[in-house]
Amino acid sequence: MSPEAVRAAESVADRLTLERVGEYRFRGRIHDGPSRRSYGGEVAGQAVLAAGHTAPADRPIHSAQTYFLLPGDTTVPTEFAVEPVRDGGSFSTRRVEAIQNDRVIFTMLASFHRPEEGLTHQIATLDTPGPDEVPDLDAVFAGHPAALQWTTTFLDALGIDARFPDPPARAHAMRGEASSARQRVWLRTRQPLPDTQLEQAACLMYLSDLLLLSATTGPHGEALRDQDLQVATVNHSIWFHAPLRVDDWFLHDQYGRWSGGARGLAHGEILDRSGRLCATTMQEGLIRRR
């Protein structure tokens, strides 16, 4: 089997695989090929797994706040050091550092909570056509083959399918247009994932990093990959509300809430196909003119 076929068959769960090298220490895999900047969602997803492997089994993750400190290198092993901050009566807290070449490149504080019954409501609603009813990528990027190639190559590399109910900020920018500070995208992994709630949560963290910050660029008619912009995620947070299968379509409804001071702040709501709110996201990033 060719390397290309092997990569095509690889699941997101495979990409997040960790080797346990100590009670509170784990090691991620390296990637073949030339050195590239690590995808932030991969490091964050592995950190969720590392923290979860040390938390009580009856406490699923309910929140994670992360900071990206230095760019990662795909050809260097990443060590994940977990600190068991606290195990209370119903909550557990874990701190995780991702380390490459003896430097901390990423840090996360995660909380786990024993399931309980309580008051229930949500404001978020599913107000978009389903993934089978929206245009494919060829239609979204019609007339802009370079943007189509970049998008499909990016999704292929991450093992993700995406469908856009409305053209995303990047598609508008390619046409020289400004757009709304809201963008919606249906997402799923291309390969089936394990059934465990921890692995599904780690894979959701992986996907939740995708495109979110670009929602802040729509009103400016620019794309994050424009040559005159320096872009990097500073922090990313997620709150898990309900279990979600990430290998089935879900909607990430994204809002560019603010931009200024060479930073942007985006907020997202993740809903399953039934309209249940399963997670909330926030991301702040550097968006600096070169």
mmCIF file of C-alpha atoms in Angstrom:
data_model
loop_
_atom_site.group_PDB
_atom_site.id
_atom_site.type_symbol
_atom_site.label_atom_id
_atom_site.label_comp_id
_atom_site.label_asym_id
_atom_site.label_seq_id
_atom_site.Cartn_x
_atom_site.Cartn_y
_atom_site.Cartn_z
ATOM 1 C CA MET A 1 0.000 0.000 0.000
ATOM 2 C CA SER A 2 1.344 3.438 -0.919
ATOM 3 C CA PRO A 3 2.077 6.059 1.761
ATOM 4 C CA GLU A 4 -0.751 8.144 0.282
ATOM 5 C CA ALA A 5 -3.230 5.287 0.763
ATOM 6 C CA VAL A 6 -2.023 4.731 4.320
ATOM 7 C CA ARG A 7 -2.569 8.405 5.129
ATOM 8 C CA ALA A 8 -6.004 8.352 3.520
ATOM 9 C CA ALA A 9 -7.079 5.425 5.708
ATOM 10 C CA GLU A 10 -5.705 6.972 8.902
ATOM 11 C CA SER A 11 -8.323 8.196 11.343
ATOM 12 C CA VAL A 12 -8.210 11.280 13.532
ATOM 13 C CA ALA A 13 -7.991 8.907 16.522
ATOM 14 C CA ASP A 14 -4.816 7.440 14.968
ATOM 15 C CA ARG A 15 -3.323 10.903 14.734
ATOM 16 C CA LEU A 16 -3.998 11.518 18.432
ATOM 17 C CA THR A 17 -2.506 8.210 19.615
ATOM 18 C CA LEU A 18 -0.372 8.512 22.750
ATOM 19 C CA GLU A 19 2.230 6.221 24.286
ATOM 20 C CA ARG A 20 2.190 6.117 28.062
ATOM 21 C CA VAL A 21 5.761 6.549 29.326
ATOM 22 C CA GLY A 22 5.013 7.218 33.013
ATOM 23 C CA GLU A 23 2.158 7.501 35.470
ATOM 24 C CA TYR A 24 1.513 11.092 34.441
ATOM 25 C CA ARG A 25 3.546 11.333 31.232
ATOM 26 C CA PHE A 26 2.673 10.533 27.630
ATOM 27 C CA ARG A 27 4.360 10.814 24.235
ATOM 28 C CA GLY A 28 2.757 11.699 20.903
ATOM 29 C CA ARG A 29 3.857 10.359 17.553
ATOM 30 C CA ILE A 30 5.851 12.174 14.901
ATOM 31 C CA HIS A 31 4.698 12.653 11.318
ATOM 32 C CA ASP A 32 6.448 11.549 8.129
ATOM 33 C CA GLY A 33 7.719 14.068 5.647
ATOM 34 C CA PRO A 34 9.361 17.472 6.021
ATOM 35 C CA SER A 35 9.146 19.566 9.147
ATOM 36 C CA ARG A 36 5.890 21.520 9.353
ATOM 37 C CA ARG A 37 4.141 23.600 11.957
ATOM 38 C CA SER A 38 1.917 21.367 14.099
ATOM 39 C CA TYR A 39 -1.854 21.710 13.765
ATOM 40 C CA GLY A 40 -2.954 23.206 17.079
ATOM 41 C CA GLY A 41 -6.058 21.032 17.303
ATOM 42 C CA GLU A 42 -3.897 17.914 17.261
ATOM 43 C CA VAL A 43 -1.781 19.032 20.210
ATOM 44 C CA ALA A 44 -4.923 20.095 22.103
ATOM 45 C CA GLY A 45 -6.698 16.810 21.353
ATOM 46 C CA GLN A 46 -3.720 14.818 22.597
ATOM 47 C CA ALA A 47 -3.649 16.925 25.760
ATOM 48 C CA VAL A 48 -7.320 16.060 26.389
ATOM 49 C CA LEU A 49 -6.468 12.367 26.047
ATOM 50 C CA ALA A 50 -3.462 12.646 28.354
ATOM 51 C CA ALA A 51 -5.475 14.426 31.038
ATOM 52 C CA GLY A 52 -8.396 12.011 30.690
ATOM 53 C CA HIS A 53 -6.192 8.963 31.071
ATOM 54 C CA THR A 54 -5.287 10.173 34.583
ATOM 55 C CA ALA A 55 -8.779 11.257 35.702
ATOM 56 C CA PRO A 56 -11.344 8.972 37.400
ATOM 57 C CA ALA A 57 -13.111 6.872 34.798
ATOM 58 C CA ASP A 58 -16.582 8.018 35.907
ATOM 59 C CA ARG A 59 -15.804 11.722 35.260
ATOM 60 C CA PRO A 60 -15.980 12.874 31.632
ATOM 61 C CA ILE A 61 -14.255 16.101 30.647
ATOM 62 C CA HIS A 62 -16.492 19.172 30.785
ATOM 63 C CA SER A 63 -14.081 22.016 30.029
ATOM 64 C CA ALA A 64 -10.581 22.790 28.822
ATOM 65 C CA GLN A 65 -8.722 26.097 28.554
ATOM 66 C CA THR A 66 -5.563 26.043 26.455
ATOM 67 C CA TYR A 67 -2.692 28.382 25.562
ATOM 68 C CA PHE A 68 -0.426 27.969 22.546
ATOM 69 C CA LEU A 69 2.996 29.250 23.566
ATOM 70 C CA LEU A 70 5.332 28.200 20.728
ATOM 71 C CA PRO A 71 4.853 26.620 17.282
ATOM 72 C CA GLY A 72 5.111 22.833 17.316
ATOM 73 C CA ASP A 73 7.233 20.771 14.909
ATOM 74 C CA THR A 74 5.585 17.729 13.286
ATOM 75 C CA THR A 75 8.909 15.844 13.128
ATOM 76 C CA VAL A 76 9.718 16.179 16.845
ATOM 77 C CA PRO A 77 8.089 13.930 19.503
ATOM 78 C CA THR A 78 5.772 15.801 21.854
ATOM 79 C CA GLU A 79 5.806 14.882 25.543
ATOM 80 C CA PHE A 80 2.670 15.523 27.598
ATOM 81 C CA ALA A 81 3.247 16.020 31.331
ATOM 82 C CA VAL A 82 0.075 15.864 33.447
ATOM 83 C CA GLU A 83 -0.231 17.380 36.917
ATOM 84 C CA PRO A 84 -3.116 15.973 39.013
ATOM 85 C CA VAL A 85 -4.143 19.298 40.551
ATOM 86 C CA ARG A 86 -7.170 18.032 42.507
ATOM 87 C CA ASP A 87 -9.700 15.215 42.833
ATOM 88 C CA GLY A 88 -12.749 16.440 44.733
ATOM 89 C CA GLY A 89 -16.070 14.833 45.508
ATOM 90 C CA SER A 90 -17.420 15.313 41.976
ATOM 91 C CA PHE A 91 -14.813 17.365 40.053
ATOM 92 C CA SER A 92 -11.239 16.567 39.029
ATOM 93 C CA THR A 93 -8.731 19.090 37.685
ATOM 94 C CA ARG A 94 -5.670 18.367 35.556
ATOM 95 C CA ARG A 95 -2.933 20.630 34.209
ATOM 96 C CA VAL A 96 -1.081 19.497 31.074
ATOM 97 C CA GLU A 97 2.104 20.804 29.468
ATOM 98 C CA ALA A 98 3.163 19.792 25.948
ATOM 99 C CA ILE A 99 6.944 19.775 25.605
ATOM 100 C CA GLN A 100 9.254 19.650 22.569
ATOM 101 C CA ASN A 101 13.045 19.904 22.804
ATOM 102 C CA ASP A 102 12.754 20.701 26.535
ATOM 103 C CA ARG A 103 10.532 23.727 25.819
ATOM 104 C CA VAL A 104 6.871 24.040 26.799
ATOM 105 C CA ILE A 105 4.945 24.785 23.605
ATOM 106 C CA PHE A 106 1.387 24.453 24.969
ATOM 107 C CA THR A 107 -0.455 24.328 28.280
ATOM 108 C CA MET A 108 -3.985 23.265 29.235
ATOM 109 C CA LEU A 109 -6.137 23.301 32.352
ATOM 110 C CA ALA A 110 -8.953 20.746 32.130
ATOM 111 C CA SER A 111 -11.825 19.855 34.443
ATOM 112 C CA PHE A 112 -13.744 16.582 34.710
ATOM 113 C CA HIS A 113 -17.155 16.201 36.332
ATOM 114 C CA ARG A 114 -19.172 13.223 37.530
ATOM 115 C CA PRO A 115 -22.524 13.297 35.628
ATOM 116 C CA GLU A 116 -25.394 14.787 37.606
ATOM 117 C CA GLU A 117 -28.993 15.872 36.961
ATOM 118 C CA GLY A 118 -29.812 19.581 36.980
ATOM 119 C CA LEU A 119 -31.697 22.456 35.361
ATOM 120 C CA THR A 120 -31.669 22.214 31.567
ATOM 121 C CA HIS A 121 -32.069 24.747 28.742
ATOM 122 C CA GLN A 122 -30.250 26.058 25.670
ATOM 123 C CA ILE A 123 -30.581 29.167 23.521
ATOM 124 C CA ALA A 124 -28.622 27.961 20.470
ATOM 125 C CA THR A 125 -30.790 26.689 17.623
ATOM 126 C CA LEU A 126 -30.118 24.742 14.435
ATOM 127 C CA ASP A 127 -31.218 27.164 11.697
ATOM 128 C CA THR A 128 -29.419 25.799 8.665
ATOM 129 C CA PRO A 129 -29.981 23.127 6.013
ATOM 130 C CA GLY A 130 -28.449 19.737 6.745
ATOM 131 C CA PRO A 131 -25.067 18.666 5.370
ATOM 132 C CA ASP A 132 -26.641 16.795 2.454
ATOM 133 C CA GLU A 133 -28.598 19.879 1.383
ATOM 134 C CA VAL A 134 -25.777 22.419 1.095
ATOM 135 C CA PRO A 135 -23.394 23.049 -1.845
ATOM 136 C CA ASP A 136 -20.219 21.013 -2.183
ATOM 137 C CA LEU A 137 -16.790 22.646 -2.073
ATOM 138 C CA ASP A 138 -16.605 22.932 -5.878
ATOM 139 C CA ALA A 139 -19.665 25.191 -5.807
ATOM 140 C CA VAL A 140 -18.536 27.190 -2.773
ATOM 141 C CA PHE A 141 -15.199 28.070 -4.398
ATOM 142 C CA ALA A 142 -16.442 28.221 -8.008
ATOM 143 C CA GLY A 143 -14.159 30.385 -10.107
ATOM 144 C CA HIS A 144 -11.357 30.292 -7.520
ATOM 145 C CA PRO A 145 -9.376 27.094 -8.139
ATOM 146 C CA ALA A 146 -6.475 28.150 -5.886
ATOM 147 C CA ALA A 147 -8.807 28.580 -2.903
ATOM 148 C CA LEU A 148 -10.503 25.263 -3.686
ATOM 149 C CA GLN A 149 -7.160 23.470 -3.902
ATOM 150 C CA TRP A 150 -5.928 25.000 -0.643
ATOM 151 C CA THR A 151 -9.141 24.050 1.184
ATOM 152 C CA THR A 152 -9.316 20.474 -0.109
ATOM 153 C CA THR A 153 -5.603 19.896 0.552
ATOM 154 C CA PHE A 154 -6.001 21.223 4.099
ATOM 155 C CA LEU A 155 -9.044 19.022 4.823
ATOM 156 C CA ASP A 156 -7.347 15.985 3.267
ATOM 157 C CA ALA A 157 -4.299 16.501 5.475
ATOM 158 C CA LEU A 158 -6.464 16.622 8.616
ATOM 159 C CA GLY A 159 -8.809 13.757 7.675
ATOM 160 C CA ILE A 160 -11.918 15.952 7.873
ATOM 161 C CA ASP A 161 -15.011 16.510 5.709
ATOM 162 C CA ALA A 162 -16.602 19.979 5.636
ATOM 163 C CA ARG A 163 -19.765 21.459 4.118
ATOM 164 C CA PHE A 164 -20.658 25.156 4.216
ATOM 165 C CA PRO A 165 -24.312 26.322 4.382
ATOM 166 C CA ASP A 166 -23.006 29.772 3.379
ATOM 167 C CA PRO A 167 -19.711 30.690 1.684
ATOM 168 C CA PRO A 168 -17.077 31.076 4.428
ATOM 169 C CA ALA A 169 -15.019 34.207 5.003
ATOM 170 C CA ARG A 170 -12.226 32.826 2.816
ATOM 171 C CA ALA A 171 -14.538 32.374 -0.175
ATOM 172 C CA HIS A 172 -15.786 35.971 0.117
ATOM 173 C CA ALA A 173 -12.236 37.279 0.504
ATOM 174 C CA MET A 174 -11.175 35.521 -2.703
ATOM 175 C CA ARG A 175 -13.885 37.529 -4.487
ATOM 176 C CA GLY A 176 -12.743 40.782 -2.909
ATOM 177 C CA GLU A 177 -15.837 40.962 -0.706
ATOM 178 C CA ALA A 178 -16.455 41.583 2.969
ATOM 179 C CA SER A 179 -18.870 39.206 4.682
ATOM 180 C CA SER A 180 -20.760 38.599 7.887
ATOM 181 C CA ALA A 181 -18.941 37.958 11.154
ATOM 182 C CA ARG A 182 -20.830 34.657 11.283
ATOM 183 C CA GLN A 183 -19.894 31.496 9.417
ATOM 184 C CA ARG A 184 -21.354 28.020 9.696
ATOM 185 C CA VAL A 185 -19.700 24.743 8.819
ATOM 186 C CA TRP A 186 -20.792 21.115 9.002
ATOM 187 C CA LEU A 187 -17.864 18.898 10.040
ATOM 188 C CA ARG A 188 -17.101 15.222 10.584
ATOM 189 C CA THR A 189 -14.101 12.929 10.587
ATOM 190 C CA ARG A 190 -13.663 10.797 7.476
ATOM 191 C CA GLN A 191 -12.929 7.593 9.350
ATOM 192 C CA PRO A 192 -14.943 5.974 12.169
ATOM 193 C CA LEU A 193 -13.798 6.715 15.715
ATOM 194 C CA PRO A 194 -13.782 4.663 18.932
ATOM 195 C CA ASP A 195 -16.959 4.764 20.981
ATOM 196 C CA THR A 196 -15.347 5.964 24.218
ATOM 197 C CA GLN A 197 -16.497 9.373 25.409
ATOM 198 C CA LEU A 198 -12.918 10.472 26.113
ATOM 199 C CA GLU A 199 -11.713 9.750 22.570
ATOM 200 C CA GLN A 200 -14.764 11.401 21.056
ATOM 201 C CA ALA A 201 -14.092 14.482 23.217
ATOM 202 C CA ALA A 202 -10.424 14.549 22.200
ATOM 203 C CA CYS A 203 -11.404 14.343 18.536
ATOM 204 C CA LEU A 204 -13.959 17.122 19.018
ATOM 205 C CA MET A 205 -11.185 19.286 20.461
ATOM 206 C CA TYR A 206 -9.162 18.436 17.321
ATOM 207 C CA LEU A 207 -11.953 19.605 15.005
ATOM 208 C CA SER A 208 -13.051 22.588 17.093
ATOM 209 C CA ASP A 209 -9.859 24.481 16.222
ATOM 210 C CA LEU A 210 -10.679 24.373 12.516
ATOM 211 C CA LEU A 211 -11.678 27.705 10.867
ATOM 212 C CA LEU A 212 -12.917 29.277 14.110
ATOM 213 C CA LEU A 213 -10.609 32.298 14.155
ATOM 214 C CA SER A 214 -11.343 33.044 10.492
ATOM 215 C CA ALA A 215 -14.840 34.162 11.530
ATOM 216 C CA THR A 216 -13.215 37.377 12.796
ATOM 217 C CA THR A 217 -11.890 38.288 9.321
ATOM 218 C CA GLY A 218 -15.174 38.274 7.370
ATOM 219 C CA PRO A 219 -16.109 41.938 7.961
ATOM 220 C CA HIS A 220 -12.639 42.968 6.745
ATOM 221 C CA GLY A 221 -12.749 41.048 3.457
ATOM 222 C CA GLU A 222 -9.529 39.212 4.253
ATOM 223 C CA ALA A 223 -8.542 35.576 4.734
ATOM 224 C CA LEU A 224 -6.289 34.230 7.455
ATOM 225 C CA ARG A 225 -3.874 32.905 4.852
ATOM 226 C CA ASP A 226 -3.355 36.290 3.208
ATOM 227 C CA GLN A 227 0.365 36.930 2.795
ATOM 228 C CA ASP A 228 0.164 40.286 4.570
ATOM 229 C CA LEU A 229 -1.254 38.805 7.781
ATOM 230 C CA GLN A 230 0.641 37.065 10.579
ATOM 231 C CA VAL A 231 -1.787 34.692 12.302
ATOM 232 C CA ALA A 232 -1.458 32.401 15.326
ATOM 233 C CA THR A 233 -3.875 30.997 17.896
ATOM 234 C CA VAL A 234 -3.171 32.394 21.364
ATOM 235 C CA ASN A 235 -5.771 30.525 23.417
ATOM 236 C CA HIS A 236 -8.638 28.140 22.756
ATOM 237 C CA SER A 237 -11.349 27.040 25.182
ATOM 238 C CA ILE A 238 -14.105 24.468 24.954
ATOM 239 C CA TRP A 239 -16.968 23.483 27.236
ATOM 240 C CA PHE A 240 -18.466 20.033 26.672
ATOM 241 C CA HIS A 241 -22.212 19.949 27.358
ATOM 242 C CA ALA A 242 -23.361 16.605 25.934
ATOM 243 C CA PRO A 243 -21.775 13.565 24.271
ATOM 244 C CA LEU A 244 -21.289 13.931 20.515
ATOM 245 C CA ARG A 245 -20.204 11.507 17.799
ATOM 246 C CA VAL A 246 -17.591 13.388 15.832
ATOM 247 C CA ASP A 247 -17.618 10.826 13.005
ATOM 248 C CA ASP A 248 -21.176 11.968 12.210
ATOM 249 C CA TRP A 249 -21.993 15.434 10.862
ATOM 250 C CA PHE A 250 -22.231 18.241 13.412
ATOM 251 C CA LEU A 251 -22.527 21.998 12.963
ATOM 252 C CA HIS A 252 -19.974 24.495 14.269
ATOM 253 C CA ASP A 253 -21.798 27.843 14.257
ATOM 254 C CA GLN A 254 -19.010 30.444 14.479
ATOM 255 C CA TYR A 255 -19.121 34.149 15.310
ATOM 256 C CA GLY A 256 -16.296 36.675 15.013
ATOM 257 C CA ARG A 257 -17.237 38.606 18.149
ATOM 258 C CA TRP A 258 -14.441 41.195 18.111
ATOM 259 C CA SER A 259 -11.193 42.200 16.486
ATOM 260 C CA GLY A 260 -8.731 44.892 17.481
ATOM 261 C CA GLY A 261 -5.253 45.444 18.864
ATOM 262 C CA ALA A 262 -3.848 42.854 16.403
ATOM 263 C CA ARG A 263 -6.094 40.165 17.948
ATOM 264 C CA GLY A 264 -9.419 38.560 17.132
ATOM 265 C CA LEU A 265 -11.954 36.796 19.371
ATOM 266 C CA ALA A 266 -14.311 34.135 18.024
ATOM 267 C CA HIS A 267 -17.139 32.218 19.677
ATOM 268 C CA GLY A 268 -18.687 28.976 18.478
ATOM 269 C CA GLU A 269 -21.632 26.718 19.249
ATOM 270 C CA ILE A 270 -21.461 23.037 18.318
ATOM 271 C CA LEU A 271 -24.780 21.313 17.643
ATOM 272 C CA ASP A 272 -25.581 17.786 16.552
ATOM 273 C CA ARG A 273 -27.986 16.999 13.725
ATOM 274 C CA SER A 274 -30.943 16.998 16.135
ATOM 275 C CA GLY A 275 -30.159 20.572 17.234
ATOM 276 C CA ARG A 276 -28.801 19.675 20.676
ATOM 277 C CA LEU A 277 -26.036 22.012 21.893
ATOM 278 C CA CYS A 278 -23.099 19.703 22.606
ATOM 279 C CA ALA A 279 -20.228 22.165 23.133
ATOM 280 C CA THR A 280 -19.314 25.854 23.242
ATOM 281 C CA THR A 281 -15.992 27.240 22.005
ATOM 282 C CA MET A 282 -13.999 30.453 22.355
ATOM 283 C CA GLN A 283 -10.742 31.288 20.596
ATOM 284 C CA GLU A 284 -8.452 34.292 20.617
ATOM 285 C CA GLY A 285 -5.708 34.712 18.069
ATOM 286 C CA LEU A 286 -3.033 37.044 16.830
ATOM 287 C CA ILE A 287 -4.001 38.741 13.546
ATOM 288 C CA ARG A 288 -1.187 41.171 12.811
ATOM 289 C CA ARG A 289 -0.365 43.016 9.626
ATOM 290 C CA ARG A 290 3.171 42.251 8.555
#
